PDB file of N, CA and C in Angstrom:
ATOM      1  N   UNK A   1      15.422 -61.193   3.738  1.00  0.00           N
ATOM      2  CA  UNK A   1      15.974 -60.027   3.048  1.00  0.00           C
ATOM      3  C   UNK A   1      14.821 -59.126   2.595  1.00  0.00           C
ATOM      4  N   UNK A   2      14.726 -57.799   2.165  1.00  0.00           N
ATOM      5  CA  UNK A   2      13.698 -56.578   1.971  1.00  0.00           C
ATOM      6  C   UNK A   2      13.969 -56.791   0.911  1.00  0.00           C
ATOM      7  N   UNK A   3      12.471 -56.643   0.992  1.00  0.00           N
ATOM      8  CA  UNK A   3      12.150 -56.395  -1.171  1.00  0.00           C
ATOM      9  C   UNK A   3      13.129 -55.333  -1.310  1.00  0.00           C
ATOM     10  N   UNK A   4      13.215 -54.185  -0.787  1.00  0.00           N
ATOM     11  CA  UNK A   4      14.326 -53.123  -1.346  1.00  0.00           C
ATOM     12  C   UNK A   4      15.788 -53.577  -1.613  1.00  0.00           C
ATOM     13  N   UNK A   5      15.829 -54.222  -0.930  1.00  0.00           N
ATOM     14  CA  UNK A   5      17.587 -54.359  -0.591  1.00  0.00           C
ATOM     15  C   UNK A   5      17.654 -56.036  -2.143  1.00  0.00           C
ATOM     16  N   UNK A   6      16.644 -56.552  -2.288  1.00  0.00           N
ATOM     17  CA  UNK A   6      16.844 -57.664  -3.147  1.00  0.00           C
ATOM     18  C   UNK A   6      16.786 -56.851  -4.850  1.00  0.00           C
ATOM     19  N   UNK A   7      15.602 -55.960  -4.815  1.00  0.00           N
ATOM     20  CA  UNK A   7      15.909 -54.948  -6.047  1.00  0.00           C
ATOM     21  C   UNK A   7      17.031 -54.250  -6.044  1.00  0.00           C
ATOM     22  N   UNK A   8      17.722 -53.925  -5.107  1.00  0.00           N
ATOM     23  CA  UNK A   8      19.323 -53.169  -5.703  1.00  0.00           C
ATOM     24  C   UNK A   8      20.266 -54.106  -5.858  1.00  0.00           C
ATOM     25  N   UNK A   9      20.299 -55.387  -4.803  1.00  0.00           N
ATOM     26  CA  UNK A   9      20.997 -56.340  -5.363  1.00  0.00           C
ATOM     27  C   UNK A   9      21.034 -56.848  -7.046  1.00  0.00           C
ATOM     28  N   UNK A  10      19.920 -56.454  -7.865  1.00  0.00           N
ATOM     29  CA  UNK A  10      19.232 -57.006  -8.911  1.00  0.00           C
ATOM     30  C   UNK A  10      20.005 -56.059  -9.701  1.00  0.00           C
ATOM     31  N   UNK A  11      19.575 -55.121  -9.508  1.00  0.00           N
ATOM     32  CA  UNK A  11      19.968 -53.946 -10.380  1.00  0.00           C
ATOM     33  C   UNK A  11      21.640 -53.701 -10.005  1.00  0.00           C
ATOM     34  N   UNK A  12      22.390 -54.032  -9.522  1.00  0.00           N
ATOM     35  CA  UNK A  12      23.787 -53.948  -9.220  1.00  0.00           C
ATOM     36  C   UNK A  12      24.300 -55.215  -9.748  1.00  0.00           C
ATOM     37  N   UNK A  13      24.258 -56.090  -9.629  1.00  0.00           N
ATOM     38  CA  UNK A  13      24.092 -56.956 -10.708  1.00  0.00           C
ATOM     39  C   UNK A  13      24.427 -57.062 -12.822  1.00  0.00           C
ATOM     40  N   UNK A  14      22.731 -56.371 -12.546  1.00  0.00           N
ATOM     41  CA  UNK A  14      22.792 -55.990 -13.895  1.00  0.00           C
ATOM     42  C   UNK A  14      23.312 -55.019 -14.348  1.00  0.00           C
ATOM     43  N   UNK A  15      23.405 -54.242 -13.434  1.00  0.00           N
ATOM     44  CA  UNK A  15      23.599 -52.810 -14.549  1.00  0.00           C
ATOM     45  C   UNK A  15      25.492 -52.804 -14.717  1.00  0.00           C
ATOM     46  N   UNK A  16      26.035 -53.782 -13.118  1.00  0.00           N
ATOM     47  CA  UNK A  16      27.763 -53.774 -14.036  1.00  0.00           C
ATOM     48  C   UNK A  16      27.640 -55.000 -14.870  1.00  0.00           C
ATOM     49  N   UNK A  17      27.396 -55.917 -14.695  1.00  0.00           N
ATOM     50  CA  UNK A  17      27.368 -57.272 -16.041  1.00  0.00           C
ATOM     51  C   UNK A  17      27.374 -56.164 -17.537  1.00  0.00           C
ATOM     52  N   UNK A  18      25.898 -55.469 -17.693  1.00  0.00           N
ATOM     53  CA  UNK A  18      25.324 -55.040 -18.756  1.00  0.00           C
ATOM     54  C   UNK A  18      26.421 -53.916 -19.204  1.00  0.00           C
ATOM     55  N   UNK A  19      26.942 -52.782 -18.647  1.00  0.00           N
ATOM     56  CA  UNK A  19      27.653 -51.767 -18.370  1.00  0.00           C
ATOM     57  C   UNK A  19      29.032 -52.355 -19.263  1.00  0.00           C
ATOM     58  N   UNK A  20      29.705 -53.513 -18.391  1.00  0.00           N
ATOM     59  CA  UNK A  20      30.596 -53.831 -18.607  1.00  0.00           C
ATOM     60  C   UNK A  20      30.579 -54.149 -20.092  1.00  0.00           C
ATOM     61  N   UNK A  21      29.708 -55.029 -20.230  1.00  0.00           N
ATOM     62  CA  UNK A  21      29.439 -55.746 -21.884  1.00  0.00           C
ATOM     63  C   UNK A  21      29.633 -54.280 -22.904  1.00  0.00           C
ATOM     64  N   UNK A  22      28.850 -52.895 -22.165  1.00  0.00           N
ATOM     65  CA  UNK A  22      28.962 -52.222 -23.049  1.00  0.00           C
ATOM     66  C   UNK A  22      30.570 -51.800 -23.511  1.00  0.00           C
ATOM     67  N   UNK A  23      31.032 -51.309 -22.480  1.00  0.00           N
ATOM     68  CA  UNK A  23      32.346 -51.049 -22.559  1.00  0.00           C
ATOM     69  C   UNK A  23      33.632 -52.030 -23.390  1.00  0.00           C
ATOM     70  N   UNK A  24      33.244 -53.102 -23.476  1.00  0.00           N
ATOM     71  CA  UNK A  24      33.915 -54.199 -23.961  1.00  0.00           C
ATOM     72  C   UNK A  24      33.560 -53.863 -25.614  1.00  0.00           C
ATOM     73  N   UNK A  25      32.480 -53.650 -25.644  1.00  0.00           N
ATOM     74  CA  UNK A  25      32.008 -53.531 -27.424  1.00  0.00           C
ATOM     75  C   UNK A  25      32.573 -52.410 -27.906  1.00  0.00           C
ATOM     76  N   UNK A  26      32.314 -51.627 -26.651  1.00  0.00           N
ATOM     77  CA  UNK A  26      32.985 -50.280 -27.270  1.00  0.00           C
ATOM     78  C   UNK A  26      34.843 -50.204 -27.918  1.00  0.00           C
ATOM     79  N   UNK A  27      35.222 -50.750 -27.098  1.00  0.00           N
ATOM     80  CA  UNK A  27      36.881 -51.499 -26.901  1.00  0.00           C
ATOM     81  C   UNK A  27      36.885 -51.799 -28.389  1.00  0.00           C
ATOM     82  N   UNK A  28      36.461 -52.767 -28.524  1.00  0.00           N
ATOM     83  CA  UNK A  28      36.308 -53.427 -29.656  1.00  0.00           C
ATOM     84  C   UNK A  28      36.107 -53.030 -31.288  1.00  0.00           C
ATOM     85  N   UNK A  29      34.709 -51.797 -31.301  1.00  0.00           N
ATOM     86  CA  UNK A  29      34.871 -50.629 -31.953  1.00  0.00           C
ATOM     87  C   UNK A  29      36.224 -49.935 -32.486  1.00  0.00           C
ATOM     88  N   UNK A  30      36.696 -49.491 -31.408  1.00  0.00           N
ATOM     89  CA  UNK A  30      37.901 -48.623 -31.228  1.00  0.00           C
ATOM     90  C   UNK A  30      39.027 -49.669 -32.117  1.00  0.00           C
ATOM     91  N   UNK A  31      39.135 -51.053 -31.776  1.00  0.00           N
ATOM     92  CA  UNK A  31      39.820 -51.723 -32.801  1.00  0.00           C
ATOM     93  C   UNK A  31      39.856 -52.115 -34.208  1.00  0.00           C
ATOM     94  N   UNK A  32      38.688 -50.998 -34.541  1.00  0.00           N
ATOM     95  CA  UNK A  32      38.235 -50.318 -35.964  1.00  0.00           C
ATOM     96  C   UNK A  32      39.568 -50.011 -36.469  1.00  0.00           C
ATOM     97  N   UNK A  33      39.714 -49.147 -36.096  1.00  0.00           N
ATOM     98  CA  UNK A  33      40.433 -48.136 -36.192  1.00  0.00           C
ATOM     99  C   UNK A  33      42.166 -48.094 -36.678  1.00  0.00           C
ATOM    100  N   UNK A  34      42.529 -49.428 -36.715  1.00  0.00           N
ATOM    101  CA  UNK A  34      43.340 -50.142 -37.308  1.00  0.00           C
ATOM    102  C   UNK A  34      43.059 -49.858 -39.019  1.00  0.00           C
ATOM    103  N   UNK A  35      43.705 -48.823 -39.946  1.00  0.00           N
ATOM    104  CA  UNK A  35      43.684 -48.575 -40.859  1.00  0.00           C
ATOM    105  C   UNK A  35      44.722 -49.846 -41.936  1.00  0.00           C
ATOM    106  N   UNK A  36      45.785 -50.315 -41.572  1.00  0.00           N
ATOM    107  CA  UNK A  36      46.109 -51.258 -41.859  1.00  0.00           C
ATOM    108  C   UNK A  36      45.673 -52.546 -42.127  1.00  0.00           C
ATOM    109  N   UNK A  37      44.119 -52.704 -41.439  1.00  0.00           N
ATOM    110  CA  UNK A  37      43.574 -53.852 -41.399  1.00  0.00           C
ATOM    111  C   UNK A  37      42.196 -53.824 -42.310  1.00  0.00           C
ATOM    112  N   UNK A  38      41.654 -52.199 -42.087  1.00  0.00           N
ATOM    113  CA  UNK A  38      40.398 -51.488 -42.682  1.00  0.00           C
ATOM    114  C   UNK A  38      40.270 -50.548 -43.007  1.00  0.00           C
ATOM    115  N   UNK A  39      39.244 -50.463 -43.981  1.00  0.00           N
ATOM    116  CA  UNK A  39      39.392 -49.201 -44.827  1.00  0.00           C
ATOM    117  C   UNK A  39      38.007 -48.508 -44.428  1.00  0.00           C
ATOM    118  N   UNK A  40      37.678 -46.831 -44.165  1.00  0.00           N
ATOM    119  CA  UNK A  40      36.921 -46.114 -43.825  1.00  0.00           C
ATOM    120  C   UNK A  40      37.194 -44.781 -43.820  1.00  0.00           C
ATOM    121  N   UNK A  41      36.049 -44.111 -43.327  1.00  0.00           N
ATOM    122  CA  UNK A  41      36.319 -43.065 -44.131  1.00  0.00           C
ATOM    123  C   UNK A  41      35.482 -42.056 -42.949  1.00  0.00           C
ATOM    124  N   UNK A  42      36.008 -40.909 -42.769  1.00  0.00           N
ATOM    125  CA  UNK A  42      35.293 -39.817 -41.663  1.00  0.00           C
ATOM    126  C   UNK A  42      33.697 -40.245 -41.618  1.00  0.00           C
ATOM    127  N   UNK A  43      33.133 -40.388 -42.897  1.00  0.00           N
ATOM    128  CA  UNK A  43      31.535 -40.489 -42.534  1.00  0.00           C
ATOM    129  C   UNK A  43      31.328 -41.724 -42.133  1.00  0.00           C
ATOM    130  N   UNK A  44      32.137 -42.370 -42.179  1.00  0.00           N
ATOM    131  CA  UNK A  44      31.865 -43.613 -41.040  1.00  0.00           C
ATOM    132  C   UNK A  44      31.937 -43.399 -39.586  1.00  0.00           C
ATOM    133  N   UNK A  45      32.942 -42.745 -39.310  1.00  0.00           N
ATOM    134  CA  UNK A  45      33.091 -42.689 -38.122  1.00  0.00           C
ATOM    135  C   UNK A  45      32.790 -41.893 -37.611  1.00  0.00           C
ATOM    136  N   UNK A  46      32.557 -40.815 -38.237  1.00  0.00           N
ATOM    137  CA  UNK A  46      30.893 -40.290 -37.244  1.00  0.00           C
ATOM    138  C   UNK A  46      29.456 -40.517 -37.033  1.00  0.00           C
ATOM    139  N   UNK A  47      29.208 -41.920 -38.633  1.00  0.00           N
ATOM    140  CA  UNK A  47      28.290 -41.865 -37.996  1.00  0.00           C
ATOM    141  C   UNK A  47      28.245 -42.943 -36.746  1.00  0.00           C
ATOM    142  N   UNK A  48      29.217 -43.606 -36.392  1.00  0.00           N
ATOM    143  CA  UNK A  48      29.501 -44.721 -35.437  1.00  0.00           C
ATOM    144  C   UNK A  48      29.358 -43.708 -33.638  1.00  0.00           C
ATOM    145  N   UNK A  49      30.464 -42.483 -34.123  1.00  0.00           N
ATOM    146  CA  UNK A  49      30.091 -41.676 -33.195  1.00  0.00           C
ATOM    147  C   UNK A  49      28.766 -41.151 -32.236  1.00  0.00           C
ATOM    148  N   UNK A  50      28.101 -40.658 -33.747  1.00  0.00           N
ATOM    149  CA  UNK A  50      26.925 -40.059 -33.454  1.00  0.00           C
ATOM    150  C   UNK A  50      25.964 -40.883 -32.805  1.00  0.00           C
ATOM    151  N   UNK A  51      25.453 -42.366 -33.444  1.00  0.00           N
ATOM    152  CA  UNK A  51      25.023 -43.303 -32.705  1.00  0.00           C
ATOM    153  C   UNK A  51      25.052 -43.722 -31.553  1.00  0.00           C
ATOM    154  N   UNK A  52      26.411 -43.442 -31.304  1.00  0.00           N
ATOM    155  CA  UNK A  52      26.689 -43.635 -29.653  1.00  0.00           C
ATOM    156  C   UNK A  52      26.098 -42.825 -28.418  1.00  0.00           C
ATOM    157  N   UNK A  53      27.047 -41.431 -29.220  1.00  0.00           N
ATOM    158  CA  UNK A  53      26.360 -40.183 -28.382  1.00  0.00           C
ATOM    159  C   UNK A  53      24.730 -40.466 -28.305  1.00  0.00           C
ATOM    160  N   UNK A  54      24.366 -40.375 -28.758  1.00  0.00           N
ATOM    161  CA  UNK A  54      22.797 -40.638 -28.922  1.00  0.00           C
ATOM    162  C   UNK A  54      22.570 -41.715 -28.081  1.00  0.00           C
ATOM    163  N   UNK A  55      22.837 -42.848 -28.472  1.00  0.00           N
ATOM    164  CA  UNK A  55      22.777 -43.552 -27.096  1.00  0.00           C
ATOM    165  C   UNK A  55      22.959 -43.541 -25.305  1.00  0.00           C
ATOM    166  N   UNK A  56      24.202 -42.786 -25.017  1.00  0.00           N
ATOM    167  CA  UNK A  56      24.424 -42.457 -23.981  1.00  0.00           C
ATOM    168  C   UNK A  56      23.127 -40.819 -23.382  1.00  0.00           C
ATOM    169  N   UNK A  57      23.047 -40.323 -24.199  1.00  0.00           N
ATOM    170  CA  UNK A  57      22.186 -39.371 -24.285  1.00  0.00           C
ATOM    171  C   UNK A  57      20.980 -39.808 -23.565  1.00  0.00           C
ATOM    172  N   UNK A  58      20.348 -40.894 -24.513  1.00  0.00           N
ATOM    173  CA  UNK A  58      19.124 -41.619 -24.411  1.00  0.00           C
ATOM    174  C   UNK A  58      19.254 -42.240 -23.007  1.00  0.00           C
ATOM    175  N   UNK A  59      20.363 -42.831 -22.303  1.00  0.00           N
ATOM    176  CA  UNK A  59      20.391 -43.017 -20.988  1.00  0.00           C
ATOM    177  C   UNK A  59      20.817 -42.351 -20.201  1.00  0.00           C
ATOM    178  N   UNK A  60      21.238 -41.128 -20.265  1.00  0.00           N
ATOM    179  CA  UNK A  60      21.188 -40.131 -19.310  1.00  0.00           C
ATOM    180  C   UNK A  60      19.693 -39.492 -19.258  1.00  0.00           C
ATOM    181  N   UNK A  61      19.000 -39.124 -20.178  1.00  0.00           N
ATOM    182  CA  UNK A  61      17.623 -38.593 -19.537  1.00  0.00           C
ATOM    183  C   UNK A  61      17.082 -39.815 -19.539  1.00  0.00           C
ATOM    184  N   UNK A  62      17.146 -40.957 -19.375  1.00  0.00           N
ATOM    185  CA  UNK A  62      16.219 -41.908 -18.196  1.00  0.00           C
ATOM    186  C   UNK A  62      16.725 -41.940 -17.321  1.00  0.00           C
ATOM    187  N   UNK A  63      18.079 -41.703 -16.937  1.00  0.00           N
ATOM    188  CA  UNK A  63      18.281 -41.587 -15.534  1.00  0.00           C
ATOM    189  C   UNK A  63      18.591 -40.623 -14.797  1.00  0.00           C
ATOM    190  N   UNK A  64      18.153 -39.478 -15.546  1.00  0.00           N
ATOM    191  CA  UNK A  64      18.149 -38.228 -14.747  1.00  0.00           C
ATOM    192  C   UNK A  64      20.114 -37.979 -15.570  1.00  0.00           C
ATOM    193  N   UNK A  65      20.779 -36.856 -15.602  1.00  0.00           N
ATOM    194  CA  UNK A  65      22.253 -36.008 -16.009  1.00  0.00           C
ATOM    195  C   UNK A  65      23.143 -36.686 -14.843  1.00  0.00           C
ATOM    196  N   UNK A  66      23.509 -37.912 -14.834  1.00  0.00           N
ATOM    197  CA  UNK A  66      24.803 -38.556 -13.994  1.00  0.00           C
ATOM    198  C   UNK A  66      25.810 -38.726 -14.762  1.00  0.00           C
ATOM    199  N   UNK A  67      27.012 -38.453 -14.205  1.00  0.00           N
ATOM    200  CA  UNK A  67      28.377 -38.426 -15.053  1.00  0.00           C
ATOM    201  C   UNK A  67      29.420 -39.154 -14.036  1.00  0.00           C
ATOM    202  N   UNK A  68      29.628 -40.465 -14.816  1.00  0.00           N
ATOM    203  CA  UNK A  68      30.858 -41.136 -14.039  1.00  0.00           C
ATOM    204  C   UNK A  68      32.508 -40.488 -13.537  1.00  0.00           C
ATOM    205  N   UNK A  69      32.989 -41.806 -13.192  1.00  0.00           N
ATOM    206  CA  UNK A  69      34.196 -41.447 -13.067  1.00  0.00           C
ATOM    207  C   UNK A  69      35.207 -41.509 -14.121  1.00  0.00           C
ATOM    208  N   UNK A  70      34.368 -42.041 -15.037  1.00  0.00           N
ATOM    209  CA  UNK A  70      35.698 -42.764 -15.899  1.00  0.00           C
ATOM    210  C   UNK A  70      36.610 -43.879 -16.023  1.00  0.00           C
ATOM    211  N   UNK A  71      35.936 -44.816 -14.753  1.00  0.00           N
ATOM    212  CA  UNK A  71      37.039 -45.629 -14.401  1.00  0.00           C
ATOM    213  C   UNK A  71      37.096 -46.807 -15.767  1.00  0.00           C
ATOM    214  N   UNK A  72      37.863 -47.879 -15.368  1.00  0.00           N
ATOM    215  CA  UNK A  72      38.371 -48.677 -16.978  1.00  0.00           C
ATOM    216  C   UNK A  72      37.055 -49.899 -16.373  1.00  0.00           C
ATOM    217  N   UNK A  73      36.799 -50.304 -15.018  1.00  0.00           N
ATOM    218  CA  UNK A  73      36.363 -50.962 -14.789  1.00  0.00           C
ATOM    219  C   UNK A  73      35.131 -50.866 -13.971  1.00  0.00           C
ATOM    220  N   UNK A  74      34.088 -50.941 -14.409  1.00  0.00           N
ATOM    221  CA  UNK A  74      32.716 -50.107 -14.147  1.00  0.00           C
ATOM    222  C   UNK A  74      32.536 -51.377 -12.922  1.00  0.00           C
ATOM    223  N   UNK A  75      31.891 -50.397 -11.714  1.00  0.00           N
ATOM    224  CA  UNK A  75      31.021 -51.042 -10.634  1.00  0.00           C
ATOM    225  C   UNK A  75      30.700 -49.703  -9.893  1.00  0.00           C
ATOM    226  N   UNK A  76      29.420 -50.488  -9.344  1.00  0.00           N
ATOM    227  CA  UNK A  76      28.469 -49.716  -8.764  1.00  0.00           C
ATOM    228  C   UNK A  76      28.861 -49.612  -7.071  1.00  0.00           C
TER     229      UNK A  76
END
């Protein structure tokens, strides 16, 4: 097998495993949001927001302005 073709295997791999994990936390977040269960308040949840954005931010300029599909179930 090519060193090339074993690094995208690597990185396809990781990046839906890792991807996915993110999306799952995020899920999870969102089950914040249950006011019945918890109590919060707008400046919470922006700053939960803002953190994020910032995050996704932070990995769009390392990987150059790519914008998915949206799908529920991330693969490469």
């Amino acid at each position: 097998m090519a060193k090339g073709s074993e690094k995208r295997e690597k990185f396809v791999r990781l990046a839906e495993g890792r991807t996915q994990s993110a999306l799952d936390a995020i899920r999870k977040l969102g089950n914040l949001s249950n006011r019945r269960a918890y109590e919060y308040d707008d400046a919470d949840v922006k700053k939960i927001i803002k953190v994020l954005r910032d995050a996704t931010s932070d990995i769009e300029r390392k990987f150059g302005s790519i914008s998915g599909d949206g799908a529920d179930k991330f693969k490469l």
